[in-house]
Amino acid sequence: MLCLPKKRKRSTPTTKKNKYTQIVEKGDTILYVDDEHENLEIFSMLFGKYFTVYTALNAEEGMKVLESNEIKVILSDQKMPGKSGVEFLRDIATLFPDVMRILVTGYSDLSAIIQAVNDGKIFHYVSKPWVYEDLKLSIKRAIETYDLRKENI
């Protein structure tokens, strides 16, 4: 199930709830791709206070979000059915090179990490279970890097 916020022009954040996620519309946009509903729901609940959060259950849904929204940061789980996080981030690096990419995984697969760095050009690697403050800081740094790159174009 694809979870997207409605586009609105308001000066104050708005909140929308659905079955899987809470979305608070704010300026900085992030996309979290994970095949586990619970992870998407928790992530949206925690980070929706600070960012506009889009979620997707797989790489195909994530691609649809990217095609219709300006996303600054993508977080992708590594182990997903169909396309892995590394494969997804590699595709994103080619199609949307400005987007900052973060790989999230519960597995300590060194070859996947190396492949993600080399092929997916990831900004950061995060292991599950992630620590809230550390992940929040990584996302903020990724957004700052995205914004600086856009300013210098």
PDB file of C-alpha atoms in Angstrom:
ATOM      1  CA  MET A   1       0.000   0.000   0.000  1.00  0.00           C
ATOM      2  CA  LEU A   2       1.385   3.347  -1.052  1.00  0.00           C
ATOM      3  CA  CYS A   3       1.036   6.109   1.547  1.00  0.00           C
ATOM      4  CA  LEU A   4       1.179   9.627   0.171  1.00  0.00           C
ATOM      5  CA  PRO A   5       0.309  12.996   1.655  1.00  0.00           C
ATOM      6  CA  LYS A   6      -2.083  15.191  -0.261  1.00  0.00           C
ATOM      7  CA  LYS A   7      -0.568  18.278  -1.813  1.00  0.00           C
ATOM      8  CA  ARG A   8      -1.829  21.357   0.004  1.00  0.00           C
ATOM      9  CA  LYS A   9      -0.721  24.936   0.162  1.00  0.00           C
ATOM     10  CA  ARG A  10      -0.900  25.873   3.825  1.00  0.00           C
ATOM     11  CA  SER A  11       1.408  27.721   6.098  1.00  0.00           C
ATOM     12  CA  THR A  12       0.859  25.330   9.003  1.00  0.00           C
ATOM     13  CA  PRO A  13       1.499  21.598   8.982  1.00  0.00           C
ATOM     14  CA  THR A  14      -1.469  19.308   8.483  1.00  0.00           C
ATOM     15  CA  THR A  15      -1.846  15.767   9.692  1.00  0.00           C
ATOM     16  CA  LYS A  16      -3.392  12.866   7.808  1.00  0.00           C
ATOM     17  CA  LYS A  17      -3.773   9.376   9.213  1.00  0.00           C
ATOM     18  CA  ASN A  18      -4.419   6.170   7.360  1.00  0.00           C
ATOM     19  CA  LYS A  19      -4.138   2.495   8.157  1.00  0.00           C
ATOM     20  CA  TYR A  20      -0.334   2.379   8.082  1.00  0.00           C
ATOM     21  CA  THR A  21       1.101   5.800   8.677  1.00  0.00           C
ATOM     22  CA  GLN A  22       0.684   9.314   9.971  1.00  0.00           C
ATOM     23  CA  ILE A  23       1.891  12.000   7.625  1.00  0.00           C
ATOM     24  CA  VAL A  24       2.639  15.537   8.715  1.00  0.00           C
ATOM     25  CA  GLU A  25       3.186  17.870   5.792  1.00  0.00           C
ATOM     26  CA  LYS A  26       6.294  19.986   6.214  1.00  0.00           C
ATOM     27  CA  GLY A  27       8.989  21.326   3.911  1.00  0.00           C
ATOM     28  CA  ASP A  28      11.636  18.594   3.863  1.00  0.00           C
ATOM     29  CA  THR A  29      10.535  15.381   2.203  1.00  0.00           C
ATOM     30  CA  ILE A  30      11.742  11.888   2.938  1.00  0.00           C
ATOM     31  CA  LEU A  31      10.749   8.483   1.619  1.00  0.00           C
ATOM     32  CA  TYR A  32      11.102   5.287   3.628  1.00  0.00           C
ATOM     33  CA  VAL A  33      10.834   1.999   1.733  1.00  0.00           C
ATOM     34  CA  ASP A  34      10.397  -1.139   3.823  1.00  0.00           C
ATOM     35  CA  ASP A  35       8.305  -4.273   3.331  1.00  0.00           C
ATOM     36  CA  GLU A  36       7.235  -4.330   6.992  1.00  0.00           C
ATOM     37  CA  HIS A  37       4.112  -2.258   7.773  1.00  0.00           C
ATOM     38  CA  GLU A  38       5.091  -1.841  11.409  1.00  0.00           C
ATOM     39  CA  ASN A  39       8.435  -0.261  10.518  1.00  0.00           C
ATOM     40  CA  LEU A  40       6.725   2.237   8.211  1.00  0.00           C
ATOM     41  CA  GLU A  41       4.158   3.114  10.844  1.00  0.00           C
ATOM     42  CA  ILE A  42       6.712   3.641  13.618  1.00  0.00           C
ATOM     43  CA  PHE A  43       9.005   5.643  11.333  1.00  0.00           C
ATOM     44  CA  SER A  44       6.153   7.904  10.209  1.00  0.00           C
ATOM     45  CA  MET A  45       4.954   8.418  13.746  1.00  0.00           C
ATOM     46  CA  LEU A  46       8.411   9.398  15.010  1.00  0.00           C
ATOM     47  CA  PHE A  47       9.699  11.429  12.066  1.00  0.00           C
ATOM     48  CA  GLY A  48       6.416  12.870  10.798  1.00  0.00           C
ATOM     49  CA  LYS A  49       6.767  15.555  13.457  1.00  0.00           C
ATOM     50  CA  TYR A  50       9.770  16.969  11.613  1.00  0.00           C
ATOM     51  CA  PHE A  51       9.450  16.032   7.934  1.00  0.00           C
ATOM     52  CA  THR A  52       6.928  15.245   5.235  1.00  0.00           C
ATOM     53  CA  VAL A  53       7.112  11.457   5.276  1.00  0.00           C
ATOM     54  CA  TYR A  54       6.233   9.241   2.333  1.00  0.00           C
ATOM     55  CA  THR A  55       6.283   5.480   2.757  1.00  0.00           C
ATOM     56  CA  ALA A  56       6.276   2.556   0.358  1.00  0.00           C
ATOM     57  CA  LEU A  57       6.166  -1.203   0.875  1.00  0.00           C
ATOM     58  CA  ASN A  58       8.490  -2.031  -2.013  1.00  0.00           C
ATOM     59  CA  ALA A  59      10.802  -0.548  -4.629  1.00  0.00           C
ATOM     60  CA  GLU A  60       8.045  -0.262  -7.244  1.00  0.00           C
ATOM     61  CA  GLU A  61       5.873   1.853  -4.948  1.00  0.00           C
ATOM     62  CA  GLY A  62       8.923   3.874  -3.936  1.00  0.00           C
ATOM     63  CA  MET A  63       9.637   4.642  -7.587  1.00  0.00           C
ATOM     64  CA  LYS A  64       6.071   5.921  -8.040  1.00  0.00           C
ATOM     65  CA  VAL A  65       6.546   8.296  -5.111  1.00  0.00           C
ATOM     66  CA  LEU A  66       9.791   9.584  -6.608  1.00  0.00           C
ATOM     67  CA  GLU A  67       8.241  10.131 -10.015  1.00  0.00           C
ATOM     68  CA  SER A  68       5.517  12.368  -8.615  1.00  0.00           C
ATOM     69  CA  ASN A  69       7.233  14.187  -5.713  1.00  0.00           C
ATOM     70  CA  GLU A  70      10.452  16.009  -4.979  1.00  0.00           C
ATOM     71  CA  ILE A  71      12.117  13.795  -2.393  1.00  0.00           C
ATOM     72  CA  LYS A  72      15.276  14.906  -0.624  1.00  0.00           C
ATOM     73  CA  VAL A  73      16.179  11.711   1.258  1.00  0.00           C
ATOM     74  CA  ILE A  74      15.377   8.041   0.641  1.00  0.00           C
ATOM     75  CA  LEU A  75      15.801   5.388   3.287  1.00  0.00           C
ATOM     76  CA  SER A  76      15.523   1.836   2.005  1.00  0.00           C
ATOM     77  CA  ASP A  77      15.555  -1.478   3.797  1.00  0.00           C
ATOM     78  CA  GLN A  78      18.011  -3.939   2.268  1.00  0.00           C
ATOM     79  CA  LYS A  79      16.053  -7.197   2.522  1.00  0.00           C
ATOM     80  CA  MET A  80      12.806  -6.863   0.589  1.00  0.00           C
ATOM     81  CA  PRO A  81      10.984  -9.223  -1.746  1.00  0.00           C
ATOM     82  CA  GLY A  82      11.605  -8.474  -5.408  1.00  0.00           C
ATOM     83  CA  LYS A  83      14.241  -5.769  -5.576  1.00  0.00           C
ATOM     84  CA  SER A  84      16.749  -5.389  -2.732  1.00  0.00           C
ATOM     85  CA  GLY A  85      17.548  -2.050  -1.151  1.00  0.00           C
ATOM     86  CA  VAL A  86      20.937  -1.939  -2.899  1.00  0.00           C
ATOM     87  CA  GLU A  87      19.324  -2.570  -6.295  1.00  0.00           C
ATOM     88  CA  PHE A  88      16.683   0.081  -5.624  1.00  0.00           C
ATOM     89  CA  LEU A  89      19.228   2.667  -4.486  1.00  0.00           C
ATOM     90  CA  ARG A  90      21.415   1.892  -7.505  1.00  0.00           C
ATOM     91  CA  ASP A  91      18.442   2.606  -9.798  1.00  0.00           C
ATOM     92  CA  ILE A  92      17.670   5.794  -7.890  1.00  0.00           C
ATOM     93  CA  ALA A  93      21.292   6.971  -8.175  1.00  0.00           C
ATOM     94  CA  THR A  94      20.934   6.789 -11.951  1.00  0.00           C
ATOM     95  CA  LEU A  95      17.414   8.198 -12.332  1.00  0.00           C
ATOM     96  CA  PHE A  96      17.383  10.715  -9.443  1.00  0.00           C
ATOM     97  CA  PRO A  97      21.044  11.512  -8.753  1.00  0.00           C
ATOM     98  CA  ASP A  98      20.355  14.455  -6.414  1.00  0.00           C
ATOM     99  CA  VAL A  99      18.376  12.421  -3.882  1.00  0.00           C
ATOM    100  CA  MET A 100      20.352  11.437  -0.785  1.00  0.00           C
ATOM    101  CA  ARG A 101      20.271   7.678  -0.185  1.00  0.00           C
ATOM    102  CA  ILE A 102      20.411   5.836   3.153  1.00  0.00           C
ATOM    103  CA  LEU A 103      20.509   2.037   3.402  1.00  0.00           C
ATOM    104  CA  VAL A 104      18.799   0.498   6.440  1.00  0.00           C
ATOM    105  CA  THR A 105      19.321  -3.151   7.289  1.00  0.00           C
ATOM    106  CA  GLY A 106      19.120  -5.601  10.147  1.00  0.00           C
ATOM    107  CA  TYR A 107      21.768  -7.801   8.571  1.00  0.00           C
ATOM    108  CA  SER A 108      25.487  -7.221   8.868  1.00  0.00           C
ATOM    109  CA  ASP A 109      26.188  -8.235   5.291  1.00  0.00           C
ATOM    110  CA  LEU A 110      29.474  -6.530   4.482  1.00  0.00           C
ATOM    111  CA  SER A 111      29.233  -7.296   0.766  1.00  0.00           C
ATOM    112  CA  ALA A 112      25.807  -5.599   0.601  1.00  0.00           C
ATOM    113  CA  ILE A 113      27.207  -2.541   2.353  1.00  0.00           C
ATOM    114  CA  ILE A 114      30.173  -2.340  -0.023  1.00  0.00           C
ATOM    115  CA  GLN A 115      27.874  -2.822  -3.014  1.00  0.00           C
ATOM    116  CA  ALA A 116      25.538  -0.099  -1.719  1.00  0.00           C
ATOM    117  CA  VAL A 117      28.403   2.344  -1.319  1.00  0.00           C
ATOM    118  CA  ASN A 118      29.854   1.581  -4.740  1.00  0.00           C
ATOM    119  CA  ASP A 119      26.710   1.020  -6.819  1.00  0.00           C
ATOM    120  CA  GLY A 120      24.014   2.868  -4.907  1.00  0.00           C
ATOM    121  CA  LYS A 121      26.232   5.776  -3.892  1.00  0.00           C
ATOM    122  CA  ILE A 122      24.668   5.806  -0.443  1.00  0.00           C
ATOM    123  CA  PHE A 123      25.099   8.748   1.882  1.00  0.00           C
ATOM    124  CA  HIS A 124      24.837   6.673   5.042  1.00  0.00           C
ATOM    125  CA  TYR A 125      24.354   3.121   6.283  1.00  0.00           C
ATOM    126  CA  VAL A 126      22.063   2.486   9.266  1.00  0.00           C
ATOM    127  CA  SER A 127      21.726  -0.828  11.062  1.00  0.00           C
ATOM    128  CA  LYS A 128      18.476  -2.078  12.565  1.00  0.00           C
ATOM    129  CA  PRO A 129      17.321  -1.614  15.159  1.00  0.00           C
ATOM    130  CA  TRP A 130      18.174   2.037  14.633  1.00  0.00           C
ATOM    131  CA  VAL A 131      18.590   4.562  17.412  1.00  0.00           C
ATOM    132  CA  TYR A 132      16.094   7.405  17.039  1.00  0.00           C
ATOM    133  CA  GLU A 133      18.488  10.316  17.727  1.00  0.00           C
ATOM    134  CA  ASP A 134      21.205   8.859  15.491  1.00  0.00           C
ATOM    135  CA  LEU A 135      18.815   8.298  12.598  1.00  0.00           C
ATOM    136  CA  LYS A 136      17.290  11.754  13.022  1.00  0.00           C
ATOM    137  CA  LEU A 137      20.769  13.280  12.870  1.00  0.00           C
ATOM    138  CA  SER A 138      21.643  11.248   9.749  1.00  0.00           C
ATOM    139  CA  ILE A 139      18.469  12.420   8.030  1.00  0.00           C
ATOM    140  CA  LYS A 140      19.116  16.054   8.971  1.00  0.00           C
ATOM    141  CA  ARG A 141      22.684  15.814   7.625  1.00  0.00           C
ATOM    142  CA  ALA A 142      21.421  14.257   4.414  1.00  0.00           C
ATOM    143  CA  ILE A 143      18.897  17.091   3.987  1.00  0.00           C
ATOM    144  CA  GLU A 144      21.583  19.702   4.646  1.00  0.00           C
ATOM    145  CA  THR A 145      23.824  18.066   2.035  1.00  0.00           C
ATOM    146  CA  TYR A 146      20.961  17.920  -0.456  1.00  0.00           C
ATOM    147  CA  ASP A 147      20.148  21.604   0.105  1.00  0.00           C
ATOM    148  CA  LEU A 148      23.810  22.666  -0.219  1.00  0.00           C
ATOM    149  CA  ARG A 149      24.193  20.754  -3.472  1.00  0.00           C
ATOM    150  CA  LYS A 150      21.053  22.383  -4.864  1.00  0.00           C
ATOM    151  CA  GLU A 151      22.295  25.846  -3.860  1.00  0.00           C
ATOM    152  CA  ASN A 152      25.596  25.291  -5.665  1.00  0.00           C
ATOM    153  CA  ILE A 153      24.076  24.192  -8.960  1.00  0.00           C
TER     154      ILE A 153
END
